[in-house]
mmCIF file of C-alpha atoms and ligand atoms in Angstrom:
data_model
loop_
_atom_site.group_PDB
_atom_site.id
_atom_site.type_symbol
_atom_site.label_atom_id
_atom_site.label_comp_id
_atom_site.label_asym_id
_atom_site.label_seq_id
_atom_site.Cartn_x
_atom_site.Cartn_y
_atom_site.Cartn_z
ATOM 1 C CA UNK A 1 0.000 0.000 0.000
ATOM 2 C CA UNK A 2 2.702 2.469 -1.300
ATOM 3 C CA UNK A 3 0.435 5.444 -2.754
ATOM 4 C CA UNK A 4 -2.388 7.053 -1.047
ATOM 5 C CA UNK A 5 -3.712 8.931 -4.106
ATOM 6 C CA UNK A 6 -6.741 8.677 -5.947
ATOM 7 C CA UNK A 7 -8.880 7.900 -2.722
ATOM 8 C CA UNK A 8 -11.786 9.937 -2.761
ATOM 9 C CA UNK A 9 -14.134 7.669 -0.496
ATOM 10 C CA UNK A 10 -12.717 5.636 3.017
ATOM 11 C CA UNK A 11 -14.497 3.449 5.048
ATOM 12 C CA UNK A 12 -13.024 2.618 8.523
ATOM 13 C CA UNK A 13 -14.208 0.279 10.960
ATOM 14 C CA UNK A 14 -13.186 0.395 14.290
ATOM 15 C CA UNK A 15 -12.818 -1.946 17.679
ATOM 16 C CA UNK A 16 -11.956 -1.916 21.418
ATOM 17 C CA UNK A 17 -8.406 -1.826 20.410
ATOM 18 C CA UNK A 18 -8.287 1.650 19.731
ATOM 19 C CA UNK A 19 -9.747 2.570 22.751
ATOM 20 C CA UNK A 20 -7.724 0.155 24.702
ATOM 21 C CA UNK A 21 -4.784 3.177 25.136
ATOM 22 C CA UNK A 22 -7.627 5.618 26.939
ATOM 23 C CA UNK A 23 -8.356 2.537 29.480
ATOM 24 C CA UNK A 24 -11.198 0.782 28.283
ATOM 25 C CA UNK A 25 -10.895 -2.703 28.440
ATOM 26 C CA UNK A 26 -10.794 -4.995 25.419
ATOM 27 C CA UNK A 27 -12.714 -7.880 24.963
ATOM 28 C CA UNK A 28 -10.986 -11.110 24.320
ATOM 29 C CA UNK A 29 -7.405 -10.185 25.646
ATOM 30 C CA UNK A 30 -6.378 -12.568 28.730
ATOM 31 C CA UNK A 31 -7.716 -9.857 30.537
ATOM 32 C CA UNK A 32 -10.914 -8.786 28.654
ATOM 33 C CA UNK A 33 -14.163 -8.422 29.425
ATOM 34 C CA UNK A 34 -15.595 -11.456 28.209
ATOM 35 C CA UNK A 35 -13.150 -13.253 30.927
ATOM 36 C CA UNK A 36 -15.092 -12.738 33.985
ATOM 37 C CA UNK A 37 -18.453 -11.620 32.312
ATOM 38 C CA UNK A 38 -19.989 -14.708 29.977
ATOM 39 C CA UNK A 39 -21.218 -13.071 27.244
ATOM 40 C CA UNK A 40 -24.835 -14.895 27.248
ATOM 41 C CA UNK A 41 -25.299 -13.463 30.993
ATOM 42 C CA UNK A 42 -24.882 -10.008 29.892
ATOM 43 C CA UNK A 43 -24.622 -9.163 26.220
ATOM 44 C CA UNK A 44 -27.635 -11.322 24.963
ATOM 45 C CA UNK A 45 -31.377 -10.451 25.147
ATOM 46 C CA UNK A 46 -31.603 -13.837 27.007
ATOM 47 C CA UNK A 47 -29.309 -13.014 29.774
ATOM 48 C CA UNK A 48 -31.007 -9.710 30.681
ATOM 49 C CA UNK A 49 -34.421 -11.800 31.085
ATOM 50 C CA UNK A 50 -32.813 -13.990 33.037
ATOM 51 C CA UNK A 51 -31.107 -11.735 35.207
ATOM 52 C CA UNK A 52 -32.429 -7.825 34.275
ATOM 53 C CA UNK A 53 -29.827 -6.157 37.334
ATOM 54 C CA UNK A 54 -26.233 -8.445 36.767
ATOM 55 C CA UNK A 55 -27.221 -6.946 33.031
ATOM 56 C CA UNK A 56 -27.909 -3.653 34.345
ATOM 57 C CA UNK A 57 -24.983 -3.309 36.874
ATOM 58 C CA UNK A 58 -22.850 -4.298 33.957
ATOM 59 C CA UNK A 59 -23.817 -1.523 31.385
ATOM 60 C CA UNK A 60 -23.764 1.333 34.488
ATOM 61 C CA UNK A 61 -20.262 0.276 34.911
ATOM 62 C CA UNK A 62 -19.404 0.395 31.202
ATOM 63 C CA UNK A 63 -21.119 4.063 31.420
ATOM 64 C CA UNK A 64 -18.818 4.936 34.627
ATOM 65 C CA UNK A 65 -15.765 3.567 32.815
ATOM 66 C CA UNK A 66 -16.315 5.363 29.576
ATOM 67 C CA UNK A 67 -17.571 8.578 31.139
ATOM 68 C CA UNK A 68 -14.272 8.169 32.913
ATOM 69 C CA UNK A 69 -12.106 7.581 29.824
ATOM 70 C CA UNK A 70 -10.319 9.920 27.531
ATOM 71 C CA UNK A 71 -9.874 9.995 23.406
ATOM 72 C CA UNK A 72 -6.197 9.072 22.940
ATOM 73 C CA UNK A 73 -4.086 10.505 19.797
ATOM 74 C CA UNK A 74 -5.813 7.521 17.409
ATOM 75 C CA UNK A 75 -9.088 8.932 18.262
ATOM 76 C CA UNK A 76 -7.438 12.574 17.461
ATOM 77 C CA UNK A 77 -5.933 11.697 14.270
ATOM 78 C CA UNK A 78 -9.012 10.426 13.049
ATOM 79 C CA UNK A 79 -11.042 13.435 14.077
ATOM 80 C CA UNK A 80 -8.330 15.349 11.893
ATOM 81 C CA UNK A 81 -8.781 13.373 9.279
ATOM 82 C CA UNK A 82 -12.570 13.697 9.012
ATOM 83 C CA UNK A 83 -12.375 18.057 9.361
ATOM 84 C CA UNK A 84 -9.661 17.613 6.515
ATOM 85 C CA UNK A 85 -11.332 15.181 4.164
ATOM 86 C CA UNK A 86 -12.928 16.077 1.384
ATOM 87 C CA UNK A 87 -14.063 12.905 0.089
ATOM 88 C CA UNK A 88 -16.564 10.731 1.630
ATOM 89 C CA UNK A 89 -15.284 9.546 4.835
ATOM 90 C CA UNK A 90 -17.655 7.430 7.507
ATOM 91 C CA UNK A 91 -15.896 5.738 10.889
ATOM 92 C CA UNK A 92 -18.169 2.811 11.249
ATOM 93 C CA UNK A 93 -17.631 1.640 15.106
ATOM 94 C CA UNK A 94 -18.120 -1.440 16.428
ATOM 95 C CA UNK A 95 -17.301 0.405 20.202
ATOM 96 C CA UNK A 96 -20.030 2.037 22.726
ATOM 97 C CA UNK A 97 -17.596 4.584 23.605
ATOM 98 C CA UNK A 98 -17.767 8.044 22.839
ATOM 99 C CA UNK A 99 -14.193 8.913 22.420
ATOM 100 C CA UNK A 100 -14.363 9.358 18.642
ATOM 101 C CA UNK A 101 -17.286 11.984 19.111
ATOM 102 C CA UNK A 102 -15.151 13.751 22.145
ATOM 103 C CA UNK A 103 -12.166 13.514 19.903
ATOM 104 C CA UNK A 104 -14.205 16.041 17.492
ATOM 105 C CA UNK A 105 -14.900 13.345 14.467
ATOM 106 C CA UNK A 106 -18.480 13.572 13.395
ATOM 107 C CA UNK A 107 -18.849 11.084 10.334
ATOM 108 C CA UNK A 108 -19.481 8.301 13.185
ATOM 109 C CA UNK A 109 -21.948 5.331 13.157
ATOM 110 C CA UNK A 110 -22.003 2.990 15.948
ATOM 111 C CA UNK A 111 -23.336 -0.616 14.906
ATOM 112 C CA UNK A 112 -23.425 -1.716 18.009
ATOM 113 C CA UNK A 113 -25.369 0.584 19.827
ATOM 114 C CA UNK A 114 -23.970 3.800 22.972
ATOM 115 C CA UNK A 115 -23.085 3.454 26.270
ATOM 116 C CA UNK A 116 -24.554 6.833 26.675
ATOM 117 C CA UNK A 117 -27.368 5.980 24.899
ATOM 118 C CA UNK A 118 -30.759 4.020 26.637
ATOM 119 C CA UNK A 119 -33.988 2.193 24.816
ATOM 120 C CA UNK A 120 -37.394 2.034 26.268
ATOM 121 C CA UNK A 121 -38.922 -1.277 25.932
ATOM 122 C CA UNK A 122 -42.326 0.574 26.535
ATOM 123 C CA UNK A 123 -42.599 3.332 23.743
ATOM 124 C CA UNK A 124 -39.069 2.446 21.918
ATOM 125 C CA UNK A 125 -37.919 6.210 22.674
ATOM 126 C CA UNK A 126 -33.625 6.616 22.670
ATOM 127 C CA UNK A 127 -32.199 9.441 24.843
ATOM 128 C CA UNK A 128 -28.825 10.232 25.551
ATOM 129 C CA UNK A 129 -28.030 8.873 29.515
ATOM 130 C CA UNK A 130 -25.185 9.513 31.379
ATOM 131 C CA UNK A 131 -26.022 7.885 35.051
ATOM 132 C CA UNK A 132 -27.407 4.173 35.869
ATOM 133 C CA UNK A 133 -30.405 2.469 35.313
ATOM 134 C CA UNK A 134 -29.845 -0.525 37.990
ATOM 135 C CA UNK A 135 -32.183 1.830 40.346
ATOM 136 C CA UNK A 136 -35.062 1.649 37.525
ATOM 137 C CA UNK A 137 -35.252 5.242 36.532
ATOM 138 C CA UNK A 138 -38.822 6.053 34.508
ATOM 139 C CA UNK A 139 -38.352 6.933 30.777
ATOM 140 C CA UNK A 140 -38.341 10.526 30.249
ATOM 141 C CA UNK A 141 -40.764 10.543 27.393
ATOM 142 C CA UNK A 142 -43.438 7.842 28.787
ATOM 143 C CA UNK A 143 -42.623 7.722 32.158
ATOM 144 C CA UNK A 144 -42.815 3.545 32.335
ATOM 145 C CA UNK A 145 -39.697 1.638 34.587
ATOM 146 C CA UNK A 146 -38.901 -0.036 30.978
ATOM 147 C CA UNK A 147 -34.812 1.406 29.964
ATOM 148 C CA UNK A 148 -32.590 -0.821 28.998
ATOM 149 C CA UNK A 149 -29.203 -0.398 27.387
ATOM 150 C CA UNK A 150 -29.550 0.864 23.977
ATOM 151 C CA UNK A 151 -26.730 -2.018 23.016
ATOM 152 C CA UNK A 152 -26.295 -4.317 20.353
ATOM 153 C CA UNK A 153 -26.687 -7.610 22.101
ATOM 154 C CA UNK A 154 -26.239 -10.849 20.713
ATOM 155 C CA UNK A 155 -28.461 -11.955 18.551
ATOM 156 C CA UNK A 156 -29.688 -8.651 17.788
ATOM 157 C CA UNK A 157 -29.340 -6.645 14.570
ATOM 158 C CA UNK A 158 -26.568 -4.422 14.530
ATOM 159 C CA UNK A 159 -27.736 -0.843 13.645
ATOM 160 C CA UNK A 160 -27.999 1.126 10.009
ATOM 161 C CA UNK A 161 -26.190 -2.076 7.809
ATOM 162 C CA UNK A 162 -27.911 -0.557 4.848
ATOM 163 C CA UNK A 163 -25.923 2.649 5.558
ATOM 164 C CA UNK A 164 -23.072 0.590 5.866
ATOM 165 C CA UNK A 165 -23.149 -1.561 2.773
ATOM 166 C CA UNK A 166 -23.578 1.436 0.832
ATOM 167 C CA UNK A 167 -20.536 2.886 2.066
ATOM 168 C CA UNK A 168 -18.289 -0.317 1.450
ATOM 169 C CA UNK A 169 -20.163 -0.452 -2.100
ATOM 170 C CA UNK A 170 -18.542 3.277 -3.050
ATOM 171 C CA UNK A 171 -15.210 3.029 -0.974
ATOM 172 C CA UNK A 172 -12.000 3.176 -2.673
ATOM 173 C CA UNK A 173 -9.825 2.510 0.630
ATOM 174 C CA UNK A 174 -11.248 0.439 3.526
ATOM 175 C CA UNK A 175 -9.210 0.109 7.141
ATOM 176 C CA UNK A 176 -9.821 -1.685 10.269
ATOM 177 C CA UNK A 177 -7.987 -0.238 13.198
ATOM 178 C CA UNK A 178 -8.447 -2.400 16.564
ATOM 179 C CA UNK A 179 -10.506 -5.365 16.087
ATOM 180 C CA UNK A 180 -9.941 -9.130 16.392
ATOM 181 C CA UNK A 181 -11.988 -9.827 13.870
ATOM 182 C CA UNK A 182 -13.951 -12.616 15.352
ATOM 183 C CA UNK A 183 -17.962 -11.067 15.344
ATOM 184 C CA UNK A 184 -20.078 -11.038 11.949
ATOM 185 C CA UNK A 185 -20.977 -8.941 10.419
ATOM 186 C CA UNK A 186 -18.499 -6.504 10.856
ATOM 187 C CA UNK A 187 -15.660 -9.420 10.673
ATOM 188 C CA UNK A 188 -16.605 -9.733 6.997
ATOM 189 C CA UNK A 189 -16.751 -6.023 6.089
ATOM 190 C CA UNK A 190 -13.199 -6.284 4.222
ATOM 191 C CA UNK A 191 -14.241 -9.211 2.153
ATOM 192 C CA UNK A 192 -16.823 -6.807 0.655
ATOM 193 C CA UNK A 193 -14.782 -4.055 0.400
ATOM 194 C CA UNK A 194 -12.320 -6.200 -1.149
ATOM 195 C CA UNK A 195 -15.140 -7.213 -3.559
ATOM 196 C CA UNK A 196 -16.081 -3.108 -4.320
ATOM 197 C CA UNK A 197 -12.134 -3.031 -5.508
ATOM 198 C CA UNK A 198 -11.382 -0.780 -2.578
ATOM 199 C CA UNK A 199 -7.924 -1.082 -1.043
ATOM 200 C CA UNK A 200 -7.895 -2.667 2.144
ATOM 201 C CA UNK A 201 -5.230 -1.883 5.392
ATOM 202 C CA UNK A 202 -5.108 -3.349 8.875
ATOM 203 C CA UNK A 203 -3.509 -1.325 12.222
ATOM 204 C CA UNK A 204 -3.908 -3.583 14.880
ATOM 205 C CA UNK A 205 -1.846 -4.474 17.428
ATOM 206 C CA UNK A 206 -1.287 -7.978 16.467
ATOM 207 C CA UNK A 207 -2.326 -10.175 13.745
ATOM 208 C CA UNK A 208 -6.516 -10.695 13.647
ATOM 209 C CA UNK A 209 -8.642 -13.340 12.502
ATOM 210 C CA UNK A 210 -9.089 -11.371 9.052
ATOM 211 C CA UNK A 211 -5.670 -10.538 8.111
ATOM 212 C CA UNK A 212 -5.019 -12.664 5.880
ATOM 213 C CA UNK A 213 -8.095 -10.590 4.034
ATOM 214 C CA UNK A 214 -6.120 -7.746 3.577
ATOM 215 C CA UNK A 215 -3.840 -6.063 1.004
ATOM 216 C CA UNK A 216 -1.827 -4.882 3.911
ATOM 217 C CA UNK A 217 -1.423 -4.930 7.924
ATOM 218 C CA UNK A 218 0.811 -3.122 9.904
ATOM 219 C CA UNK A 219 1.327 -4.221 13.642
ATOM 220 C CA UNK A 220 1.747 -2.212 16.744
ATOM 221 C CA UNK A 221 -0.367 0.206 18.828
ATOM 222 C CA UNK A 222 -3.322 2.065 17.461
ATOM 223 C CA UNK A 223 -1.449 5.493 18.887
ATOM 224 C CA UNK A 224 1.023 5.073 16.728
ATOM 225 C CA UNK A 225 -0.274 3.560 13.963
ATOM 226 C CA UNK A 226 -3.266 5.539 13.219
ATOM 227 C CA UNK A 227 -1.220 9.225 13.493
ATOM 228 C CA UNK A 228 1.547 7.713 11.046
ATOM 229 C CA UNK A 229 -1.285 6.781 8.499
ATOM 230 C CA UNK A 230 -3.496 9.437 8.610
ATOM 231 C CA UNK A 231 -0.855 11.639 7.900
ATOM 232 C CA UNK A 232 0.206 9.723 4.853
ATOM 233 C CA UNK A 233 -3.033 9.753 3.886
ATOM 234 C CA UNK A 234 -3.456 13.775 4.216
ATOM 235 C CA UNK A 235 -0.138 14.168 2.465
HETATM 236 N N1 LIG B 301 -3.780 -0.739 19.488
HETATM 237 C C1 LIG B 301 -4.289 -1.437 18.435
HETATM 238 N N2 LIG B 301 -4.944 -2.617 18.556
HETATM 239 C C2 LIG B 301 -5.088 -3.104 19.806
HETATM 240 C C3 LIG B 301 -4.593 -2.445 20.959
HETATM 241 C C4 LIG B 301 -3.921 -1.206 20.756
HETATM 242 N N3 LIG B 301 -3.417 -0.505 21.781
HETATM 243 N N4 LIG B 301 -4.906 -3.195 22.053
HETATM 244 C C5 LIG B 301 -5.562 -4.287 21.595
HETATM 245 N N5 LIG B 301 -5.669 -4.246 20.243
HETATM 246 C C6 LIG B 301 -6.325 -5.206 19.354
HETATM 247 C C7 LIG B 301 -6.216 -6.633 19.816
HETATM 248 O O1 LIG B 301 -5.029 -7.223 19.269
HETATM 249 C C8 LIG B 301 -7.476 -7.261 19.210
HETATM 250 O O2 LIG B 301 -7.228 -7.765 17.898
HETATM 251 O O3 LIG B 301 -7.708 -4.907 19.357
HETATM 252 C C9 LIG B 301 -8.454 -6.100 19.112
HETATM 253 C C10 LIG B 301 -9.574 -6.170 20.149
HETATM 254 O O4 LIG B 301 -10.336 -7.312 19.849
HETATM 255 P P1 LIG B 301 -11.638 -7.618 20.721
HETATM 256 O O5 LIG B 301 -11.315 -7.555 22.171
HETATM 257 O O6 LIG B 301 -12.245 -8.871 20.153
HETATM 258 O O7 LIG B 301 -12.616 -6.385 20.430
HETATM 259 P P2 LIG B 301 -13.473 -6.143 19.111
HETATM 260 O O8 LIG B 301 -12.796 -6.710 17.912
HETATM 261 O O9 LIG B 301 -13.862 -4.718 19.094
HETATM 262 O O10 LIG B 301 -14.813 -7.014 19.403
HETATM 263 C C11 LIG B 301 -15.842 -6.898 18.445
HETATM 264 O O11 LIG B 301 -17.301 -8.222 19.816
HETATM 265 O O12 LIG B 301 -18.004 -8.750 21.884
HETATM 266 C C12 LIG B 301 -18.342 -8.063 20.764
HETATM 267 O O13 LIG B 301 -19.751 -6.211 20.676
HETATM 268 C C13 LIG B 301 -18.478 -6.600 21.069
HETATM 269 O O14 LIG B 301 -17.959 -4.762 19.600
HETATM 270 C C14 LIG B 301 -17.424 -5.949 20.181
HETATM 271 C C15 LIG B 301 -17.172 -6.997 19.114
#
């Protein structure tokens, strides 16, 4: 992946790794969150009927954590790059976080749903939420004890694919920074960019379960990685 020119339209997709450097945990590191929270107790429709407050407790700590966190110079460079773009540019994020927003970028669409974001089971109203929901707060707009994480669980279809699709369909350059790789659909994103002809780069910090997909992958910390390229690309 010598040349950057003749790129008019970029796709990235984005995962825990890159906001792994402002503290948030990843999930399927030795440490990650998927060690010492089964997925099906708390990240599947299933779990939170089974047990509505481990679910609960779970996302108000997420909320704490990422209210808590920082955007790190990854998060930065890609704000930069979407005020300096000219072409079409959309950061498709797999991550709940808000650190790309904070970091300034606004061509952001988050498949699998906001930490600061909650869903009422009652009258299907969003709204932005910064504090818990274990205590059973009423929904602003109908006033029933029916929030729940507005989350991507399991089983559950991620949000605006159409949106997505389209944007692979026209991209001429496609990179995933941060992600292992291992959860459809957004695992099989670069096979269809691939397909639209686009180019196709990987920053990650080690090799994923899809690099094999792409024309190139360069290895080491998001921090790093996504300044160096960004410039390159803005050159
Ligand atoms: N810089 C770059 N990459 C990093 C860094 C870093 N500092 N730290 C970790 N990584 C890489 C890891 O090597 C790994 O490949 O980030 C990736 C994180 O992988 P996962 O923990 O599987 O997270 P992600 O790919 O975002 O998971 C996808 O799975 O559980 C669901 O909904 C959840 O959105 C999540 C989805």
């Amino acid at each position: 992946m010598g040349e950057m020119n003749n790129i008019r339209n970029i796709v990235i997709l984005t995962g825990a790794g890159i906001s792994a450097e402002s503290g948030l945990r990843t999930f399927r590191a030795e440490d990650g969150l998927w060690e010492d929270h089964p997925v099906e107790e708390v990240a599947t429709p299933e779990g939170f009927r089974r047990d509505p407050e481990l679910v609960q407790r779970f996302y108000d700590e997420r909320r704490r954590n990422v209210r808590d966190a920082q955007p790190n110079p990854a998060h930065a460079a890609l704000a930069k790059l979407d005020r300096e773009w000219d072409g079409e540019l959309l950061i498709v994020t797999q991550n709940i976080d808000d650190l790309h927003e904070r970091a300034g970028a606004q061509r952001v669409l988050h498949m699998h749903g906001e930490a600061l974001s909650v869903w009422c089971r009652a009258c299907d109203a969003r709204h932005p939420w910064e504090g818990t929901l274990l205590d059973g707060p009423p929904c602003p707009a109908c006033g029933a004890v029916a929030l729940r994480p507005d989350i991507v669980w399991f089983g559950e279809m991620p949000y605006e694919m159409d949106r997505i699709f389209a944007a692979i369909a026209r991209a001429d350059l496609f990179v995933s920074i941060g992600t292992s790789g291992a959860v459809y659909p957004a695992a099989g994103f670069v096979q269809q960019a691939a397909a639209a002809q686009a180019r196709t780069l990987e920053l990650n910090l080690e090799r994923s379960n899809g690099s094999h997909w792409f024309d190139e992958t360069r290895l080491g910390p998001a921090s790093v990685l996504v300044p160096e390229w960004v410039d390159e690309v803005l050159a």
